[in-house]
Amino acid sequence: MKRGKKYVEAAKAIDRGTLYDVADAVSLVKKTAVAKFDETIEAHIRTGCDGRHADQQIRGAVVLPHGTGKQVRVLVFAKNAKADEALAAGAEFVGAEELVPKIQGGWFDFDVVVATPDMMGVVGRLGRVLGPKGLMPNPKAGTVTMDVTKAIQDIKAGKIEYRLDKTNIIHVPVGKASFTEEQLADNFQTLIDAIVKARPAAVKGQFLKSVTLTSTMGPGVKVNPMKLV
């Protein structure tokens, strides 16, 4: 793969064979985020889980103490009083059955979907559309709930969802390049703590196989996983 001059220059600051402490990794990933926009800082965590087994799945959510730096647009499936509550709590879009054909037609001007339990029959019709995009509401992530106010407030405050992909890796944002090193380190540690706590009992041996921090356009910086647990 051919890399741009900025990437190549930034990569010179990183020793590929070194597993960095969190503080050093955060410092490097900020220095190597040299794009003209405010790059997202992401964590990529390879676990010892085998997602093919139901008892080794990981899925949950955590509120990052300093948020994600992204303006999140929330869509809520709710009716009557709960719909009014969702609007009052700051949801950008609120509706019910009438939203189904709109979304099936390709409308995706939202980042997170919340639903009250009684609306899951309606939302279920959108499984094939929302599922592949990671937008399907889920009780484990706190997005299927009667407490729509808390759900919306948490999401706006920086709540992120983490889950294993098909290769048993978790990919999540932990902030922006404009964040301070302390803010990024706090967010990253909060995420790691949540994932370690969610470790399935069935997983044996080393849980965190590899951990990498990277910016949107920058090179990856490897974090020493043995110092995270």
PDB file of C-alpha atoms in Angstrom:
ATOM      1  CA  MET A   1       0.000   0.000   0.000  1.00  0.00           C
ATOM      2  CA  LYS A   2       1.365   3.421  -0.960  1.00  0.00           C
ATOM      3  CA  ARG A   3       1.288   5.941   1.894  1.00  0.00           C
ATOM      4  CA  GLY A   4       1.223   9.738   1.720  1.00  0.00           C
ATOM      5  CA  LYS A   5       4.216  11.884   2.690  1.00  0.00           C
ATOM      6  CA  LYS A   6       2.585  13.027   5.943  1.00  0.00           C
ATOM      7  CA  TYR A   7       1.881   9.453   7.019  1.00  0.00           C
ATOM      8  CA  VAL A   8       5.400   8.286   6.183  1.00  0.00           C
ATOM      9  CA  GLU A   9       6.915  11.202   8.087  1.00  0.00           C
ATOM     10  CA  ALA A  10       4.643  10.643  11.093  1.00  0.00           C
ATOM     11  CA  ALA A  11       5.404   6.916  11.154  1.00  0.00           C
ATOM     12  CA  LYS A  12       9.123   7.654  11.652  1.00  0.00           C
ATOM     13  CA  ALA A  13       8.318   8.793  15.209  1.00  0.00           C
ATOM     14  CA  ILE A  14       6.993   5.338  16.130  1.00  0.00           C
ATOM     15  CA  ASP A  15       9.019   2.207  16.822  1.00  0.00           C
ATOM     16  CA  ARG A  16       6.874  -0.627  15.461  1.00  0.00           C
ATOM     17  CA  GLY A  17       8.578  -3.148  17.710  1.00  0.00           C
ATOM     18  CA  THR A  18       7.864  -1.279  20.932  1.00  0.00           C
ATOM     19  CA  LEU A  19       4.868  -1.788  23.229  1.00  0.00           C
ATOM     20  CA  TYR A  20       4.307   1.647  24.748  1.00  0.00           C
ATOM     21  CA  ASP A  21       2.887   2.673  28.108  1.00  0.00           C
ATOM     22  CA  VAL A  22      -0.483   4.452  27.836  1.00  0.00           C
ATOM     23  CA  ALA A  23       0.965   7.936  28.450  1.00  0.00           C
ATOM     24  CA  ASP A  24       3.651   7.516  25.771  1.00  0.00           C
ATOM     25  CA  ALA A  25       1.195   5.970  23.304  1.00  0.00           C
ATOM     26  CA  VAL A  26      -1.278   8.824  23.745  1.00  0.00           C
ATOM     27  CA  SER A  27       1.489  11.391  23.302  1.00  0.00           C
ATOM     28  CA  LEU A  28       2.671   9.729  20.087  1.00  0.00           C
ATOM     29  CA  VAL A  29      -0.788   9.309  18.605  1.00  0.00           C
ATOM     30  CA  LYS A  30      -1.471  13.019  19.163  1.00  0.00           C
ATOM     31  CA  LYS A  31       1.844  14.017  17.568  1.00  0.00           C
ATOM     32  CA  THR A  32       1.217  11.864  14.520  1.00  0.00           C
ATOM     33  CA  ALA A  33      -2.324  13.187  13.927  1.00  0.00           C
ATOM     34  CA  VAL A  34      -1.252  15.745  11.333  1.00  0.00           C
ATOM     35  CA  ALA A  35      -4.332  15.945   9.083  1.00  0.00           C
ATOM     36  CA  LYS A  36      -5.971  19.327   8.513  1.00  0.00           C
ATOM     37  CA  PHE A  37      -9.122  18.234  10.386  1.00  0.00           C
ATOM     38  CA  ASP A  38      -9.614  17.184  14.013  1.00  0.00           C
ATOM     39  CA  GLU A  39      -8.911  13.478  13.705  1.00  0.00           C
ATOM     40  CA  THR A  40     -10.718  10.881  15.795  1.00  0.00           C
ATOM     41  CA  ILE A  41      -8.494   8.850  18.099  1.00  0.00           C
ATOM     42  CA  GLU A  42      -9.494   5.182  18.024  1.00  0.00           C
ATOM     43  CA  ALA A  43      -8.660   2.106  20.101  1.00  0.00           C
ATOM     44  CA  HIS A  44      -8.430  -1.296  18.419  1.00  0.00           C
ATOM     45  CA  ILE A  45      -8.402  -4.137  20.939  1.00  0.00           C
ATOM     46  CA  ARG A  46      -7.795  -7.761  19.951  1.00  0.00           C
ATOM     47  CA  THR A  47      -9.091 -10.159  22.576  1.00  0.00           C
ATOM     48  CA  GLY A  48      -8.652 -13.831  23.349  1.00  0.00           C
ATOM     49  CA  CYS A  49     -12.377 -14.388  22.810  1.00  0.00           C
ATOM     50  CA  ASP A  50     -13.812 -16.661  20.155  1.00  0.00           C
ATOM     51  CA  GLY A  51     -16.945 -14.840  19.083  1.00  0.00           C
ATOM     52  CA  ARG A  52     -18.310 -17.985  17.419  1.00  0.00           C
ATOM     53  CA  HIS A  53     -19.266 -19.158  20.907  1.00  0.00           C
ATOM     54  CA  ALA A  54     -22.201 -17.439  22.609  1.00  0.00           C
ATOM     55  CA  ASP A  55     -20.485 -17.564  26.007  1.00  0.00           C
ATOM     56  CA  GLN A  56     -17.488 -15.630  24.675  1.00  0.00           C
ATOM     57  CA  GLN A  57     -19.322 -12.639  23.251  1.00  0.00           C
ATOM     58  CA  ILE A  58     -18.579  -9.145  24.512  1.00  0.00           C
ATOM     59  CA  ARG A  59     -21.053  -6.320  24.115  1.00  0.00           C
ATOM     60  CA  GLY A  60     -21.709  -3.350  26.310  1.00  0.00           C
ATOM     61  CA  ALA A  61     -21.492   0.405  26.644  1.00  0.00           C
ATOM     62  CA  VAL A  62     -19.574   2.909  28.737  1.00  0.00           C
ATOM     63  CA  VAL A  63     -19.735   6.681  29.208  1.00  0.00           C
ATOM     64  CA  LEU A  64     -16.354   8.249  28.474  1.00  0.00           C
ATOM     65  CA  PRO A  65     -15.547  10.895  31.129  1.00  0.00           C
ATOM     66  CA  HIS A  66     -14.579  13.496  28.523  1.00  0.00           C
ATOM     67  CA  GLY A  67     -16.998  12.486  25.788  1.00  0.00           C
ATOM     68  CA  THR A  68     -16.098  11.588  22.206  1.00  0.00           C
ATOM     69  CA  GLY A  69     -15.824  15.096  20.793  1.00  0.00           C
ATOM     70  CA  LYS A  70     -18.542  14.234  18.302  1.00  0.00           C
ATOM     71  CA  GLN A  71     -22.009  15.740  18.067  1.00  0.00           C
ATOM     72  CA  VAL A  72     -24.242  12.658  18.251  1.00  0.00           C
ATOM     73  CA  ARG A  73     -27.676  12.637  16.605  1.00  0.00           C
ATOM     74  CA  VAL A  74     -30.173  10.443  18.437  1.00  0.00           C
ATOM     75  CA  LEU A  75     -33.265   8.793  16.942  1.00  0.00           C
ATOM     76  CA  VAL A  76     -35.839   7.465  19.411  1.00  0.00           C
ATOM     77  CA  PHE A  77     -38.653   5.037  18.673  1.00  0.00           C
ATOM     78  CA  ALA A  78     -41.351   5.886  21.219  1.00  0.00           C
ATOM     79  CA  LYS A  79     -44.998   6.856  21.512  1.00  0.00           C
ATOM     80  CA  ASN A  80     -47.159   9.258  23.490  1.00  0.00           C
ATOM     81  CA  ALA A  81     -45.605  10.408  26.799  1.00  0.00           C
ATOM     82  CA  LYS A  82     -42.298   8.669  26.101  1.00  0.00           C
ATOM     83  CA  ALA A  83     -42.054  10.436  22.735  1.00  0.00           C
ATOM     84  CA  ASP A  84     -42.576  13.786  24.479  1.00  0.00           C
ATOM     85  CA  GLU A  85     -39.965  12.804  27.083  1.00  0.00           C
ATOM     86  CA  ALA A  86     -37.448  11.950  24.355  1.00  0.00           C
ATOM     87  CA  LEU A  87     -37.916  15.312  22.654  1.00  0.00           C
ATOM     88  CA  ALA A  88     -37.554  17.120  25.971  1.00  0.00           C
ATOM     89  CA  ALA A  89     -34.331  15.197  26.657  1.00  0.00           C
ATOM     90  CA  GLY A  90     -32.770  16.417  23.408  1.00  0.00           C
ATOM     91  CA  ALA A  91     -33.383  13.654  20.858  1.00  0.00           C
ATOM     92  CA  GLU A  92     -33.068  14.967  17.301  1.00  0.00           C
ATOM     93  CA  PHE A  93     -35.687  12.582  15.877  1.00  0.00           C
ATOM     94  CA  VAL A  94     -38.624  10.835  17.543  1.00  0.00           C
ATOM     95  CA  GLY A  95     -41.248   8.651  15.933  1.00  0.00           C
ATOM     96  CA  ALA A  96     -42.836   5.230  15.521  1.00  0.00           C
ATOM     97  CA  GLU A  97     -44.165   3.155  12.597  1.00  0.00           C
ATOM     98  CA  GLU A  98     -43.973   6.112  10.211  1.00  0.00           C
ATOM     99  CA  LEU A  99     -40.156   6.027  10.408  1.00  0.00           C
ATOM    100  CA  VAL A 100     -39.902   2.457   9.068  1.00  0.00           C
ATOM    101  CA  PRO A 101     -40.414   3.181   5.330  1.00  0.00           C
ATOM    102  CA  LYS A 102     -38.259   6.296   5.604  1.00  0.00           C
ATOM    103  CA  ILE A 103     -35.299   4.324   6.967  1.00  0.00           C
ATOM    104  CA  GLN A 104     -35.917   1.444   4.562  1.00  0.00           C
ATOM    105  CA  GLY A 105     -35.716   4.059   1.812  1.00  0.00           C
ATOM    106  CA  GLY A 106     -32.186   5.009   2.813  1.00  0.00           C
ATOM    107  CA  TRP A 107     -32.552   7.772   5.424  1.00  0.00           C
ATOM    108  CA  PHE A 108     -29.730   7.586   7.972  1.00  0.00           C
ATOM    109  CA  ASP A 109     -29.279  11.115   9.336  1.00  0.00           C
ATOM    110  CA  PHE A 110     -28.739   9.748  12.859  1.00  0.00           C
ATOM    111  CA  ASP A 111     -25.900   8.115  14.805  1.00  0.00           C
ATOM    112  CA  VAL A 112     -27.640   6.165  17.584  1.00  0.00           C
ATOM    113  CA  VAL A 113     -31.070   4.544  17.845  1.00  0.00           C
ATOM    114  CA  VAL A 114     -32.933   4.247  21.163  1.00  0.00           C
ATOM    115  CA  ALA A 115     -36.242   2.426  21.578  1.00  0.00           C
ATOM    116  CA  THR A 116     -38.718   1.748  24.339  1.00  0.00           C
ATOM    117  CA  PRO A 117     -39.356  -2.005  24.810  1.00  0.00           C
ATOM    118  CA  ASP A 118     -42.906  -1.772  23.438  1.00  0.00           C
ATOM    119  CA  MET A 119     -41.508  -0.417  20.140  1.00  0.00           C
ATOM    120  CA  MET A 120     -39.095  -3.298  19.464  1.00  0.00           C
ATOM    121  CA  GLY A 121     -41.706  -5.105  17.380  1.00  0.00           C
ATOM    122  CA  VAL A 122     -41.627  -2.124  15.004  1.00  0.00           C
ATOM    123  CA  VAL A 123     -37.838  -1.685  15.166  1.00  0.00           C
ATOM    124  CA  GLY A 124     -37.393  -5.425  14.506  1.00  0.00           C
ATOM    125  CA  ARG A 125     -38.700  -4.865  10.978  1.00  0.00           C
ATOM    126  CA  LEU A 126     -35.583  -2.758  10.384  1.00  0.00           C
ATOM    127  CA  GLY A 127     -33.139  -5.425  11.569  1.00  0.00           C
ATOM    128  CA  ARG A 128     -31.721  -6.097   8.115  1.00  0.00           C
ATOM    129  CA  VAL A 129     -31.114  -2.386   7.592  1.00  0.00           C
ATOM    130  CA  LEU A 130     -29.964  -1.239  11.037  1.00  0.00           C
ATOM    131  CA  GLY A 131     -28.096  -4.417  12.029  1.00  0.00           C
ATOM    132  CA  PRO A 132     -25.255  -4.273   9.474  1.00  0.00           C
ATOM    133  CA  LYS A 133     -24.659  -0.610  10.383  1.00  0.00           C
ATOM    134  CA  GLY A 134     -24.433  -1.376  14.106  1.00  0.00           C
ATOM    135  CA  LEU A 135     -27.494   0.771  14.790  1.00  0.00           C
ATOM    136  CA  MET A 136     -29.899  -1.836  16.166  1.00  0.00           C
ATOM    137  CA  PRO A 137     -31.039  -0.955  19.720  1.00  0.00           C
ATOM    138  CA  ASN A 138     -29.899  -3.468  22.342  1.00  0.00           C
ATOM    139  CA  PRO A 139     -30.694  -3.837  26.061  1.00  0.00           C
ATOM    140  CA  LYS A 140     -27.026  -4.602  26.868  1.00  0.00           C
ATOM    141  CA  ALA A 141     -26.018  -1.267  25.392  1.00  0.00           C
ATOM    142  CA  GLY A 142     -28.786   0.540  27.258  1.00  0.00           C
ATOM    143  CA  THR A 143     -30.540   1.575  24.059  1.00  0.00           C
ATOM    144  CA  VAL A 144     -33.703  -0.462  24.727  1.00  0.00           C
ATOM    145  CA  THR A 145     -35.142   1.189  27.816  1.00  0.00           C
ATOM    146  CA  MET A 146     -38.116   2.968  29.326  1.00  0.00           C
ATOM    147  CA  ASP A 147     -35.769   5.572  30.800  1.00  0.00           C
ATOM    148  CA  VAL A 148     -35.263   7.406  27.525  1.00  0.00           C
ATOM    149  CA  THR A 149     -34.109  10.569  29.294  1.00  0.00           C
ATOM    150  CA  LYS A 150     -31.125   8.829  30.891  1.00  0.00           C
ATOM    151  CA  ALA A 151     -30.313   6.975  27.667  1.00  0.00           C
ATOM    152  CA  ILE A 152     -30.237  10.207  25.661  1.00  0.00           C
ATOM    153  CA  GLN A 153     -28.269  12.102  28.311  1.00  0.00           C
ATOM    154  CA  ASP A 154     -25.658   9.332  28.519  1.00  0.00           C
ATOM    155  CA  ILE A 155     -25.287   9.200  24.735  1.00  0.00           C
ATOM    156  CA  LYS A 156     -24.916  12.981  24.512  1.00  0.00           C
ATOM    157  CA  ALA A 157     -22.368  12.893  27.360  1.00  0.00           C
ATOM    158  CA  GLY A 158     -20.116  10.485  25.466  1.00  0.00           C
ATOM    159  CA  LYS A 159     -21.546   7.009  25.801  1.00  0.00           C
ATOM    160  CA  ILE A 160     -20.014   4.548  23.351  1.00  0.00           C
ATOM    161  CA  GLU A 161     -20.873   0.964  22.556  1.00  0.00           C
ATOM    162  CA  TYR A 162     -18.218  -1.728  22.303  1.00  0.00           C
ATOM    163  CA  ARG A 163     -18.596  -5.172  20.771  1.00  0.00           C
ATOM    164  CA  LEU A 164     -16.526  -7.882  19.119  1.00  0.00           C
ATOM    165  CA  ASP A 165     -16.365  -7.877  15.355  1.00  0.00           C
ATOM    166  CA  LYS A 166     -16.014 -11.071  13.303  1.00  0.00           C
ATOM    167  CA  THR A 167     -12.257 -11.143  13.908  1.00  0.00           C
ATOM    168  CA  ASN A 168     -12.678 -10.794  17.708  1.00  0.00           C
ATOM    169  CA  ILE A 169     -11.454  -7.191  17.687  1.00  0.00           C
ATOM    170  CA  ILE A 170     -13.175  -4.242  19.366  1.00  0.00           C
ATOM    171  CA  HIS A 171     -12.969  -0.904  17.509  1.00  0.00           C
ATOM    172  CA  VAL A 172     -14.053   2.234  19.383  1.00  0.00           C
ATOM    173  CA  PRO A 173     -13.368   5.993  19.403  1.00  0.00           C
ATOM    174  CA  VAL A 174     -11.818   7.429  22.561  1.00  0.00           C
ATOM    175  CA  GLY A 175     -11.780  11.115  21.654  1.00  0.00           C
ATOM    176  CA  LYS A 176     -10.328  13.664  19.251  1.00  0.00           C
ATOM    177  CA  ALA A 177      -6.780  14.762  18.461  1.00  0.00           C
ATOM    178  CA  SER A 178      -7.675  18.156  19.957  1.00  0.00           C
ATOM    179  CA  PHE A 179      -8.232  16.549  23.386  1.00  0.00           C
ATOM    180  CA  THR A 180      -5.467  16.865  25.961  1.00  0.00           C
ATOM    181  CA  GLU A 181      -3.274  13.851  26.636  1.00  0.00           C
ATOM    182  CA  GLU A 182      -4.889  13.546  30.076  1.00  0.00           C
ATOM    183  CA  GLN A 183      -8.403  13.498  28.595  1.00  0.00           C
ATOM    184  CA  LEU A 184      -7.489  10.835  26.043  1.00  0.00           C
ATOM    185  CA  ALA A 185      -5.741   8.729  28.677  1.00  0.00           C
ATOM    186  CA  ASP A 186      -8.770   8.983  31.008  1.00  0.00           C
ATOM    187  CA  ASN A 187     -11.177   7.981  28.243  1.00  0.00           C
ATOM    188  CA  PHE A 188      -8.943   5.108  27.136  1.00  0.00           C
ATOM    189  CA  GLN A 189      -8.526   3.741  30.658  1.00  0.00           C
ATOM    190  CA  THR A 190     -12.281   3.971  31.296  1.00  0.00           C
ATOM    191  CA  LEU A 191     -12.885   1.926  28.141  1.00  0.00           C
ATOM    192  CA  ILE A 192     -10.258  -0.680  29.049  1.00  0.00           C
ATOM    193  CA  ASP A 193     -11.663  -1.028  32.568  1.00  0.00           C
ATOM    194  CA  ALA A 194     -15.153  -1.654  31.160  1.00  0.00           C
ATOM    195  CA  ILE A 195     -13.917  -4.256  28.662  1.00  0.00           C
ATOM    196  CA  VAL A 196     -11.813  -6.087  31.255  1.00  0.00           C
ATOM    197  CA  LYS A 197     -14.815  -6.134  33.586  1.00  0.00           C
ATOM    198  CA  ALA A 198     -16.912  -7.615  30.769  1.00  0.00           C
ATOM    199  CA  ARG A 199     -14.463 -10.492  30.236  1.00  0.00           C
ATOM    200  CA  PRO A 200     -16.464 -13.700  29.656  1.00  0.00           C
ATOM    201  CA  ALA A 201     -15.773 -16.404  32.243  1.00  0.00           C
ATOM    202  CA  ALA A 202     -15.272 -18.923  29.438  1.00  0.00           C
ATOM    203  CA  VAL A 203     -12.177 -17.115  28.099  1.00  0.00           C
ATOM    204  CA  LYS A 204      -8.952 -18.710  29.273  1.00  0.00           C
ATOM    205  CA  GLY A 205      -5.391 -17.421  29.023  1.00  0.00           C
ATOM    206  CA  GLN A 206      -4.425 -13.899  28.018  1.00  0.00           C
ATOM    207  CA  PHE A 207      -7.515 -11.744  27.523  1.00  0.00           C
ATOM    208  CA  LEU A 208      -6.073  -8.625  25.867  1.00  0.00           C
ATOM    209  CA  LYS A 209      -3.918  -9.943  23.018  1.00  0.00           C
ATOM    210  CA  SER A 210      -3.030  -6.589  21.460  1.00  0.00           C
ATOM    211  CA  VAL A 211      -4.097  -2.973  21.895  1.00  0.00           C
ATOM    212  CA  THR A 212      -3.448  -0.233  19.355  1.00  0.00           C
ATOM    213  CA  LEU A 213      -4.200   3.489  19.421  1.00  0.00           C
ATOM    214  CA  THR A 214      -4.429   5.346  16.135  1.00  0.00           C
ATOM    215  CA  SER A 215      -5.775   8.559  14.658  1.00  0.00           C
ATOM    216  CA  THR A 216      -8.055   8.628  11.609  1.00  0.00           C
ATOM    217  CA  MET A 217      -5.204   9.224   9.148  1.00  0.00           C
ATOM    218  CA  GLY A 218      -2.177   8.349  11.264  1.00  0.00           C
ATOM    219  CA  PRO A 219      -0.127   5.222  12.001  1.00  0.00           C
ATOM    220  CA  GLY A 220      -0.974   2.820  14.815  1.00  0.00           C
ATOM    221  CA  VAL A 221       0.796   2.941  18.163  1.00  0.00           C
ATOM    222  CA  LYS A 222       0.948  -0.350  20.069  1.00  0.00           C
ATOM    223  CA  VAL A 223       0.109  -0.258  23.778  1.00  0.00           C
ATOM    224  CA  ASN A 224       1.542  -2.833  26.186  1.00  0.00           C
ATOM    225  CA  PRO A 225      -1.524  -4.982  27.037  1.00  0.00           C
ATOM    226  CA  MET A 226       0.174  -6.572  30.053  1.00  0.00           C
ATOM    227  CA  LYS A 227       0.156  -3.213  31.845  1.00  0.00           C
ATOM    228  CA  LEU A 228      -3.570  -2.674  31.324  1.00  0.00           C
ATOM    229  CA  VAL A 229      -4.943  -5.492  33.490  1.00  0.00           C
TER     230      VAL A 229
END
